[in-house]
Coordinates of C-alpha atoms and ligand atoms in Angstrom, one line a residue:
M470 CA 80.6 93.4 112.5
G471 CA 80.5 96.6 114.7
N472 CA 77.8 99.1 115.3
Y473 CA 79.2 102.4 114.3
K474 CA 77.3 104.7 116.7
I475 CA 79.4 107.0 118.9
D476 CA 77.9 106.7 122.3
L477 CA 80.1 108.8 124.4
R478 CA 78.7 109.8 127.8
S479 CA 78.7 113.4 129.1
E480 CA 81.7 114.9 130.9
E481 CA 80.0 114.6 134.2
E482 CA 79.2 110.9 133.7
Q483 CA 82.8 110.3 132.6
K484 CA 84.0 111.7 135.9
V485 CA 81.6 109.6 138.0
E486 CA 82.7 106.5 136.1
A487 CA 86.4 107.3 136.5
E488 CA 85.8 107.6 140.3
R489 CA 84.0 104.3 140.3
Q490 CA 86.9 102.6 138.6
L491 CA 89.4 104.2 141.0
Q492 CA 87.4 102.7 143.9
Y493 CA 87.6 99.3 142.3
I494 CA 91.4 99.7 142.3
D495 CA 91.2 100.2 146.1
E496 CA 89.2 97.0 146.5
I497 CA 91.6 95.0 144.4
R498 CA 94.4 96.3 146.5
E499 CA 92.8 94.8 149.6
Q500 CA 92.3 91.5 147.9
V501 CA 95.8 91.5 146.6
S502 CA 97.3 92.1 150.0
E503 CA 95.2 89.3 151.5
I504 CA 96.2 86.8 148.8
S505 CA 99.9 87.9 149.1
E506 CA 99.8 87.4 152.8
N507 CA 98.4 83.9 152.4
L508 CA 101.0 83.0 149.8
G509 CA 103.8 84.7 151.7
R510 CA 105.0 86.5 148.6
P511 CA 103.9 89.4 146.3
L512 CA 101.6 88.9 143.3
Y513 CA 103.2 89.6 139.9
S514 CA 101.5 90.9 136.8
C515 CA 102.7 90.9 133.2
V516 CA 101.3 92.9 130.3
V517 CA 102.5 91.8 126.9
T518 CA 101.9 94.2 124.0
F519 CA 101.4 93.2 120.3
G520 CA 101.1 95.8 117.6
C521 CA 101.2 99.5 117.4
Q522 CA 102.0 102.6 119.6
M523 CA 98.3 102.8 120.5
N524 CA 98.4 99.4 122.0
A525 CA 101.7 100.2 123.7
R526 CA 100.1 103.2 125.4
D527 CA 97.0 101.2 126.4
S528 CA 99.4 98.7 128.0
E529 CA 100.9 101.4 130.0
K530 CA 97.4 102.1 131.4
L531 CA 96.9 98.4 132.2
R532 CA 100.3 98.4 134.0
G533 CA 99.4 101.5 135.9
I534 CA 96.2 99.9 137.2
F535 CA 98.1 96.7 138.2
A536 CA 100.7 98.7 140.0
S537 CA 98.2 100.9 141.8
A538 CA 96.4 97.7 142.8
G539 CA 99.5 96.4 144.5
F540 CA 100.9 94.0 141.8
L541 CA 104.6 93.9 141.1
D542 CA 105.4 94.1 137.4
T543 CA 107.5 91.4 135.6
S544 CA 108.5 91.2 132.0
N545 CA 108.6 87.4 132.2
E546 CA 105.1 86.0 131.7
D547 CA 106.1 82.6 133.1
D548 CA 106.7 84.2 136.5
A549 CA 103.5 86.1 136.6
D550 CA 100.2 85.4 138.5
F551 CA 98.2 87.6 136.1
V552 CA 99.1 87.8 132.4
I553 CA 97.4 90.1 129.9
Y554 CA 98.0 89.9 126.2
N555 CA 97.1 93.2 124.6
T556 CA 96.5 91.9 121.0
C557 CA 96.7 93.3 117.5
T558 CA 94.8 92.1 114.5
V559 CA 96.0 94.4 111.7
R560 CA 97.5 91.4 109.8
D561 CA 96.9 87.7 110.1
N562 CA 100.5 87.1 111.3
A563 CA 99.7 89.2 114.4
D564 CA 96.8 86.9 115.2
Q565 CA 98.9 83.8 114.7
H566 CA 101.6 85.1 116.9
V567 CA 99.0 85.5 119.8
Y568 CA 97.7 81.9 119.3
G569 CA 101.3 80.6 119.4
R570 CA 102.1 82.4 122.6
L571 CA 98.8 81.3 124.2
G572 CA 99.8 77.7 123.5
H573 CA 102.9 78.2 125.6
L574 CA 101.0 80.1 128.3
N575 CA 98.7 77.1 128.6
S576 CA 101.6 74.8 129.4
V577 CA 102.8 77.3 132.0
K578 CA 99.4 77.5 133.6
R579 CA 99.1 73.7 133.9
K580 CA 102.0 73.9 136.3
K581 CA 100.6 77.0 138.1
P582 CA 96.8 76.5 138.4
G583 CA 96.2 79.9 140.1
M584 CA 97.5 81.8 137.2
V585 CA 95.0 84.2 135.6
I586 CA 95.2 84.8 131.8
G587 CA 93.5 87.8 130.2
L588 CA 93.2 88.9 126.5
C589 CA 92.3 92.4 125.3
G590 CA 93.0 94.7 122.4
C591 CA 91.9 94.6 118.8
M592 CA 91.6 90.8 118.2
M593 CA 88.9 90.7 120.9
Q594 CA 86.6 93.0 118.8
E595 CA 86.2 90.3 116.2
K596 CA 83.4 87.9 117.0
H597 CA 84.8 84.9 115.2
I598 CA 88.0 85.2 117.3
V599 CA 86.2 85.5 120.6
E600 CA 84.1 82.5 119.7
K601 CA 87.3 80.5 118.9
I602 CA 88.9 81.4 122.2
R603 CA 85.7 80.8 124.1
K604 CA 85.5 77.3 122.7
S605 CA 89.1 76.1 122.3
Y606 CA 91.0 78.2 124.9
S607 CA 89.2 77.4 128.1
F608 CA 92.2 78.4 130.2
V609 CA 91.7 82.1 129.3
D610 CA 90.0 83.7 132.3
L611 CA 89.3 87.3 131.1
I612 CA 88.4 88.7 127.7
F613 CA 87.7 92.4 127.1
G614 CA 87.6 94.6 124.0
T615 CA 89.2 97.9 123.1
H616 CA 86.1 99.9 124.2
N617 CA 86.3 98.3 127.7
L618 CA 89.7 99.6 128.7
Y619 CA 88.1 102.2 131.0
E620 CA 86.6 99.4 133.2
F621 CA 89.6 97.2 133.5
P622 CA 89.7 97.7 137.3
E623 CA 86.1 96.4 137.6
L624 CA 86.8 93.4 135.3
L625 CA 90.0 92.6 137.2
L626 CA 88.1 92.6 140.5
R627 CA 85.4 90.4 139.1
V628 CA 87.9 87.8 137.9
I629 CA 89.5 87.8 141.4
R630 CA 86.2 87.5 143.2
E631 CA 84.1 85.4 140.9
K632 CA 86.8 82.9 140.0
K633 CA 85.1 82.2 136.7
R634 CA 85.6 83.4 133.2
V635 CA 84.7 87.1 132.5
I636 CA 84.0 88.3 129.0
E637 CA 83.0 91.9 128.3
I638 CA 83.1 93.3 124.8
M639 CA 81.4 96.6 123.8
E640 CA 80.7 97.8 120.3
A641 CA 81.6 101.5 120.9
T642 CA 83.3 103.6 123.5
P643 CA 81.0 104.9 126.2
Y644 CA 83.8 106.2 128.5
L645 CA 87.3 107.3 127.6
P646 CA 90.1 105.8 129.7
E647 CA 90.8 109.2 131.3
S648 CA 92.2 109.6 134.8
L649 CA 93.4 106.0 135.1
P650 CA 96.9 105.5 136.5
T651 CA 99.6 104.8 134.0
E652 CA 103.1 103.3 134.3
R653 CA 105.4 104.7 131.6
K654 CA 107.9 102.3 130.0
Y655 CA 110.3 105.2 129.7
A656 CA 110.8 108.0 132.3
F657 CA 111.7 110.6 129.6
K658 CA 109.3 109.9 126.8
S659 CA 105.6 109.2 126.5
G660 CA 102.8 108.7 124.1
V661 CA 99.7 110.8 124.5
N662 CA 96.5 109.8 122.9
I663 CA 94.8 112.7 121.1
M664 CA 92.1 110.6 119.4
Y665 CA 90.7 107.1 119.3
G666 CA 89.3 105.2 116.4
C667 CA 89.3 105.8 112.6
N668 CA 86.7 106.8 110.1
N669 CA 88.6 106.2 106.9
F670 CA 87.7 102.6 106.0
C671 CA 90.6 101.9 103.8
T672 CA 89.3 98.8 102.1
Y673 CA 92.1 96.5 103.4
C674 CA 92.0 97.6 107.0
I675 CA 90.3 96.1 110.0
V676 CA 91.1 99.1 112.3
P677 CA 87.8 101.0 111.9
Y678 CA 85.9 97.9 112.8
V679 CA 87.9 97.0 115.9
R680 CA 88.8 100.5 117.2
G681 CA 85.5 102.1 116.3
R682 CA 84.6 105.6 115.2
E683 CA 86.9 108.5 115.5
I684 CA 86.7 110.4 118.8
S685 CA 89.0 113.3 119.6
R686 CA 90.0 114.1 123.2
K687 CA 89.5 117.7 124.3
P688 CA 92.6 120.0 123.8
I689 CA 92.5 121.0 127.5
D690 CA 92.7 117.3 128.6
I691 CA 95.6 116.7 126.2
I692 CA 97.5 119.8 127.3
R693 CA 97.0 119.0 131.0
E694 CA 98.4 115.6 130.4
C695 CA 101.4 117.0 128.6
E696 CA 102.0 119.5 131.4
K697 CA 101.8 116.7 134.0
L698 CA 104.2 114.6 131.9
A699 CA 106.6 117.5 131.6
A700 CA 106.5 118.1 135.4
D701 CA 107.3 114.4 135.8
G702 CA 110.5 114.7 133.7
V703 CA 109.2 113.7 130.2
R704 CA 111.2 115.4 127.4
E705 CA 109.6 113.8 124.4
I706 CA 106.0 113.4 123.5
M707 CA 104.4 111.3 120.8
L708 CA 100.9 112.5 119.9
L709 CA 98.9 109.3 119.0
G710 CA 96.0 108.7 116.7
Q711 CA 95.1 106.5 113.7
N712 CA 94.8 109.7 111.6
V713 CA 96.1 112.7 113.6
N714 CA 95.5 115.0 110.7
S715 CA 91.8 114.8 111.2
Y716 CA 92.0 115.6 114.9
G717 CA 89.3 117.9 116.2
K718 CA 86.6 117.0 113.7
T719 CA 84.4 115.3 116.3
L720 CA 84.6 118.1 118.9
D721 CA 82.0 120.8 119.4
E722 CA 84.6 123.5 119.4
K723 CA 86.4 123.0 116.2
I724 CA 90.2 122.9 116.3
S725 CA 92.7 121.5 113.8
F726 CA 95.6 119.2 114.5
A727 CA 98.0 122.1 113.5
E728 CA 96.4 124.3 116.2
L729 CA 96.7 121.5 118.8
L730 CA 100.3 120.9 117.9
E731 CA 101.1 124.6 118.4
M732 CA 99.5 124.4 121.8
V733 CA 101.6 121.4 122.8
C734 CA 104.7 123.3 121.6
R735 CA 104.0 125.9 124.3
V736 CA 104.2 123.4 127.1
D737 CA 107.4 124.2 129.0
G738 CA 109.8 121.3 129.6
I739 CA 108.7 119.3 126.6
D740 CA 111.6 119.6 124.1
R741 CA 110.5 117.2 121.4
I742 CA 107.2 116.5 119.9
R743 CA 106.4 113.7 117.5
F744 CA 103.1 112.5 116.1
M745 CA 101.7 109.4 114.5
T746 CA 100.0 108.6 112.1
S747 CA 99.4 111.1 109.4
H748 CA 97.0 110.4 106.5
P749 CA 98.1 112.1 103.2
K750 CA 94.5 113.1 102.3
D751 CA 94.2 115.3 105.4
L752 CA 97.8 116.7 105.7
S753 CA 97.3 120.5 105.6
D754 CA 99.6 123.4 104.6
E755 CA 98.8 124.8 108.0
L756 CA 100.4 121.7 109.7
I757 CA 103.5 122.0 107.5
S758 CA 104.0 125.7 108.5
V759 CA 103.4 124.9 112.2
M760 CA 106.0 122.2 112.0
A761 CA 108.4 124.5 110.1
R762 CA 108.2 127.3 112.6
N763 CA 108.4 125.2 115.8
P764 CA 111.8 123.6 116.3
K765 CA 110.3 121.4 119.1
V766 CA 108.4 119.4 116.4
C767 CA 110.8 116.7 115.2
R768 CA 111.9 116.8 111.6
H769 CA 110.2 113.5 110.9
M770 CA 107.0 112.7 109.1
H771 CA 105.6 109.2 108.9
L772 CA 103.3 109.4 105.9
P773 CA 101.9 106.0 104.8
V774 CA 101.6 105.9 101.0
Q775 CA 100.5 102.3 100.8
S776 CA 100.9 102.1 97.0
G777 CA 102.3 104.1 94.1
S778 CA 99.6 103.2 91.7
D779 CA 96.6 105.5 91.3
R780 CA 94.4 102.5 90.4
I781 CA 95.3 100.6 93.6
L782 CA 95.1 103.8 95.7
K783 CA 91.5 104.2 94.5
N784 CA 90.6 100.6 95.2
M785 CA 92.1 101.0 98.7
N786 CA 89.8 104.0 99.2
R787 CA 92.7 106.2 100.2
H788 CA 91.3 109.5 98.7
Y789 CA 94.6 110.8 97.2
D790 CA 96.6 109.9 94.1
R791 CA 100.3 109.6 93.5
E792 CA 100.6 113.1 92.3
H793 CA 99.0 114.5 95.5
Y794 CA 101.4 112.5 97.6
I795 CA 104.5 113.7 95.7
E796 CA 103.3 117.2 96.0
L797 CA 103.0 116.8 99.8
V798 CA 106.6 115.6 99.9
R799 CA 107.7 118.5 97.8
K800 CA 105.9 121.0 100.2
L801 CA 107.4 119.3 103.3
R802 CA 110.9 119.4 101.9
E803 CA 110.5 123.0 100.7
A804 CA 109.5 124.0 104.3
M805 CA 112.0 121.7 106.1
P806 CA 114.7 120.6 103.6
D807 CA 116.3 118.0 105.9
I808 CA 113.0 116.4 107.1
S809 CA 113.1 112.6 107.4
L810 CA 110.2 110.8 105.6
T811 CA 109.0 107.4 106.4
T812 CA 106.1 105.4 105.1
D813 CA 104.0 102.2 105.0
I814 CA 103.6 100.2 101.9
I815 CA 101.4 97.2 101.1
V816 CA 102.4 94.7 98.5
G817 CA 99.9 92.4 96.8
F818 CA 96.6 94.3 97.4
P819 CA 93.9 92.5 95.3
G820 CA 94.2 93.1 91.6
E821 CA 97.8 94.5 91.9
T822 CA 99.5 94.0 88.5
E823 CA 103.2 94.1 87.7
E824 CA 102.6 97.6 86.3
D825 CA 100.9 98.8 89.5
F826 CA 103.8 97.3 91.5
L827 CA 106.4 99.1 89.2
D828 CA 104.5 102.3 90.1
T829 CA 105.2 101.6 93.8
L830 CA 108.9 100.9 93.1
S831 CA 109.3 104.1 91.1
L832 CA 107.5 106.1 93.8
V833 CA 110.0 104.8 96.4
R834 CA 112.8 105.9 94.1
E835 CA 111.3 109.2 93.3
V836 CA 110.5 110.2 96.9
G837 CA 113.6 108.8 98.6
F838 CA 112.3 107.5 101.9
D839 CA 114.4 107.4 105.1
S840 CA 112.8 104.1 105.8
A841 CA 109.6 102.2 104.9
F842 CA 107.6 99.6 106.7
T843 CA 106.7 97.1 104.1
F844 CA 103.8 94.7 104.5
I845 CA 102.4 91.8 102.5
Y846 CA 98.7 92.3 102.0
S847 CA 96.7 90.3 104.6
K848 CA 93.1 89.4 104.0
R849 CA 91.0 90.6 107.0
T850 CA 87.5 89.1 107.3
G851 CA 84.8 91.7 107.1
T852 CA 86.8 94.3 105.1
P853 CA 85.8 95.1 101.5
A854 CA 89.1 94.0 100.1
A855 CA 88.7 90.5 101.4
K856 CA 85.8 90.1 99.0
M857 CA 87.6 91.5 96.0
E858 CA 88.5 89.3 93.1
N859 CA 92.0 88.8 91.7
Q860 CA 93.7 88.1 95.1
V861 CA 97.4 88.0 94.0
P862 CA 99.1 84.6 94.3
D863 CA 101.5 84.2 97.2
D864 CA 104.6 83.5 95.1
I865 CA 104.1 86.7 93.1
V866 CA 103.6 88.7 96.2
H867 CA 106.7 87.4 97.8
E868 CA 108.8 88.0 94.8
R869 CA 107.5 91.6 94.7
F870 CA 108.0 92.0 98.4
D871 CA 111.7 91.1 98.0
R872 CA 112.1 93.6 95.1
L873 CA 110.5 96.3 97.2
L874 CA 112.7 95.6 100.2
A875 CA 115.8 96.0 98.0
E876 CA 114.5 99.3 96.6
V877 CA 113.7 100.6 100.1
K878 CA 117.2 99.6 101.3
V879 CA 118.9 101.6 98.5
S880 CA 116.8 104.7 99.3
A881 CA 117.2 104.4 103.1
E882 CA 121.0 104.0 103.0
K883 CA 121.3 107.0 100.8
M884 CA 119.1 109.1 103.0
C885 CA 120.6 108.0 106.3
A886 CA 124.1 109.0 105.1
R887 CA 123.2 112.6 104.6
F888 CA 124.0 113.6 108.2
E889 CA 127.5 112.1 108.4
G890 CA 129.9 114.4 110.1
Q891 CA 127.2 116.7 111.5
V892 CA 126.6 117.5 115.2
M893 CA 123.0 116.8 116.2
D894 CA 121.0 116.5 119.4
V895 CA 120.5 112.9 120.6
L896 CA 117.9 111.9 123.2
V897 CA 119.7 109.1 125.0
E898 CA 117.3 106.2 125.6
E899 CA 119.1 103.2 126.9
K900 CA 122.3 101.4 127.6
N901 CA 123.7 99.6 124.6
K902 CA 124.4 95.8 124.9
Q903 CA 128.0 96.7 124.2
P904 CA 129.7 98.1 127.4
G905 CA 130.6 101.8 127.3
L906 CA 127.9 102.6 124.7
V907 CA 124.5 104.1 124.9
T908 CA 121.8 104.4 122.3
G909 CA 119.5 107.2 121.4
R910 CA 117.7 109.0 118.6
I911 CA 118.0 112.3 116.7
G912 CA 114.9 114.2 116.0
H913 CA 114.7 112.7 112.6
N914 CA 114.2 109.4 114.4
L915 CA 117.6 107.8 113.3
V916 CA 119.2 105.6 115.9
V917 CA 122.7 106.6 117.2
H918 CA 125.0 104.5 119.3
L919 CA 127.5 106.6 121.1
T920 CA 130.1 106.5 123.8
G921 CA 128.5 107.1 127.2
D922 CA 127.1 105.7 130.4
E923 CA 123.8 105.2 132.2
S924 CA 123.8 108.8 133.7
M925 CA 123.1 110.1 130.2
I926 CA 119.7 108.3 129.8
G927 CA 116.9 110.7 129.4
K928 CA 119.2 113.6 128.5
I929 CA 119.5 115.4 125.2
V930 CA 123.1 115.7 124.2
P931 CA 125.0 117.1 121.2
V932 CA 126.6 114.3 119.3
R933 CA 128.9 114.2 116.2
L934 CA 127.5 111.6 113.8
V935 CA 130.8 110.0 112.9
A936 CA 129.9 107.0 110.8
C937 CA 126.7 106.0 109.1
K938 CA 126.3 102.2 109.2
G939 CA 123.4 101.9 106.8
F940 CA 120.4 102.5 109.0
Y941 CA 122.0 103.9 112.1
Y942 CA 125.0 106.0 113.2
I943 CA 128.0 105.6 115.4
G944 CA 128.5 108.9 117.2
E945 CA 130.7 110.7 119.8
P946 CA 129.5 113.3 122.3
A947 CA 130.5 116.7 120.8
Ligands
5AD1409 N1 97.4 93.9 105.2 C1 98.7 94.4 105.1 N2 99.0 95.5 105.7 C2 98.1 96.2 106.3 N3 98.1 97.4 107.0 C3 96.9 97.7 107.5 N4 96.0 96.7 107.1 C4 96.7 95.8 106.4 C5 96.4 94.6 105.8 N5 95.2 94.1 105.8 C6 99.3 98.2 107.1 C7 99.1 99.6 106.5 C8 99.1 100.5 107.6 C9 100.0 99.8 108.6 C10 99.8 100.2 110.1 O1 99.6 98.4 108.5 O2 100.3 99.8 105.7 O3 99.6 101.8 107.3
SF4_1410 FE1 93.4 101.6 108.7 FE2 93.2 103.5 106.8 FE3 92.3 104.0 109.3 FE4 95.0 103.8 108.8 S1 93.6 105.4 108.0 S2 93.8 102.8 110.5 S3 95.0 102.2 107.2 S4 91.5 102.5 107.9

């Protein structure tokens, strides 16, 4: 699986390629208008995202290309002429979810023979999955991998012109998907990729195999993108990477993530900066002090711990131990006493004993997380952990998972309540289903429902956090 070479072309070649792709968009537009004229209606595209923030950002690029090529966006795949599933393969249930949805899409396509179905994202970087789709899902028209995103316009044009199946999967990224149009889901907040790929090879994780080696974008490109977003009305930026703390290591001119973050803080118009995901092994004191002295950086750190047992952390190849993690938490809280801490935890990693699991439970208690994403270990073909002995039986894993959830709930409810009665800034994100209410987030990432109307969407407003309801607040504009 995978060839780990970084094969990134020169900046000049990147520019030429981006131009080429933009020209393809023009050609698609001509085709789309011709087809629309014949049909007497517009063509609709639908991009469905599975998985993480990275995929969500990639989907915005796919939507941007569709929009520039003259498609109208729909969120209902049954109504679309072109449907793309941007897939995730981090756990097996993500794969199963895609197969299930594909079954449904097949029945829709039977009634609409002109429909074009495409698959991209992390699942497509796994050979056995592509083989399965090639053989058993003949109604899929387009398959491309995570490293082919930059050439989506070209692939789209080929599907339209050739009217036969197109499959393109590269093993490494030759061109970054720079300069492609994007359509943001939210007008007021946006993700910004700062790096692609991951070099960590945690033994359970498929990501390094499907997303390839770590490549950092140049600071100047990132800052320009942030400035453009700010000019476009974006208030909140989420810097995205699988391991943002190791940002800059692949660049000729060395720069740390902390230095980049400080540069982003200087972009006028951006009021809130978040980042995701941090790896405990690379979280520096420098980063903590940059966060502490820049109020624009949200008081929230997502710091996946995965396990509280040193033995399991070692077998996971995480390169830190429990003590190091707890020390990081201490430093973060010392620098920013009210910081919100969230984490990821895996239950049932091969060889996990009751004692190891108790170490995880006690870590949750000791740290006091604001919330935790808890996962049942999922065996991923090709990873070292898949070959480990002592895979934990399902019934034991499920029993531990329930105990972990209960522990997380106690911790999260306690943490959430600590802001009750305070006035905090809320970025209003959307209308609430309940009339007369809107929903937003405080910098600490807690959700707040407050009295208000649509005109507040995208604005940062002071709100009194009146009542804590476990994991969210009811608030009133202050
Ligand atoms: N099984 C279960 N959880 C996993 N994660 C990554 N790989 C696996 C796997 N094989 C979890 C980790 C990671 C999060 C994004 O997904 O906790 O931090
Ligand atoms: Fe996977 Fe580990 Fe890389 Fe995160 S840091 S993407 S868990 S290999």
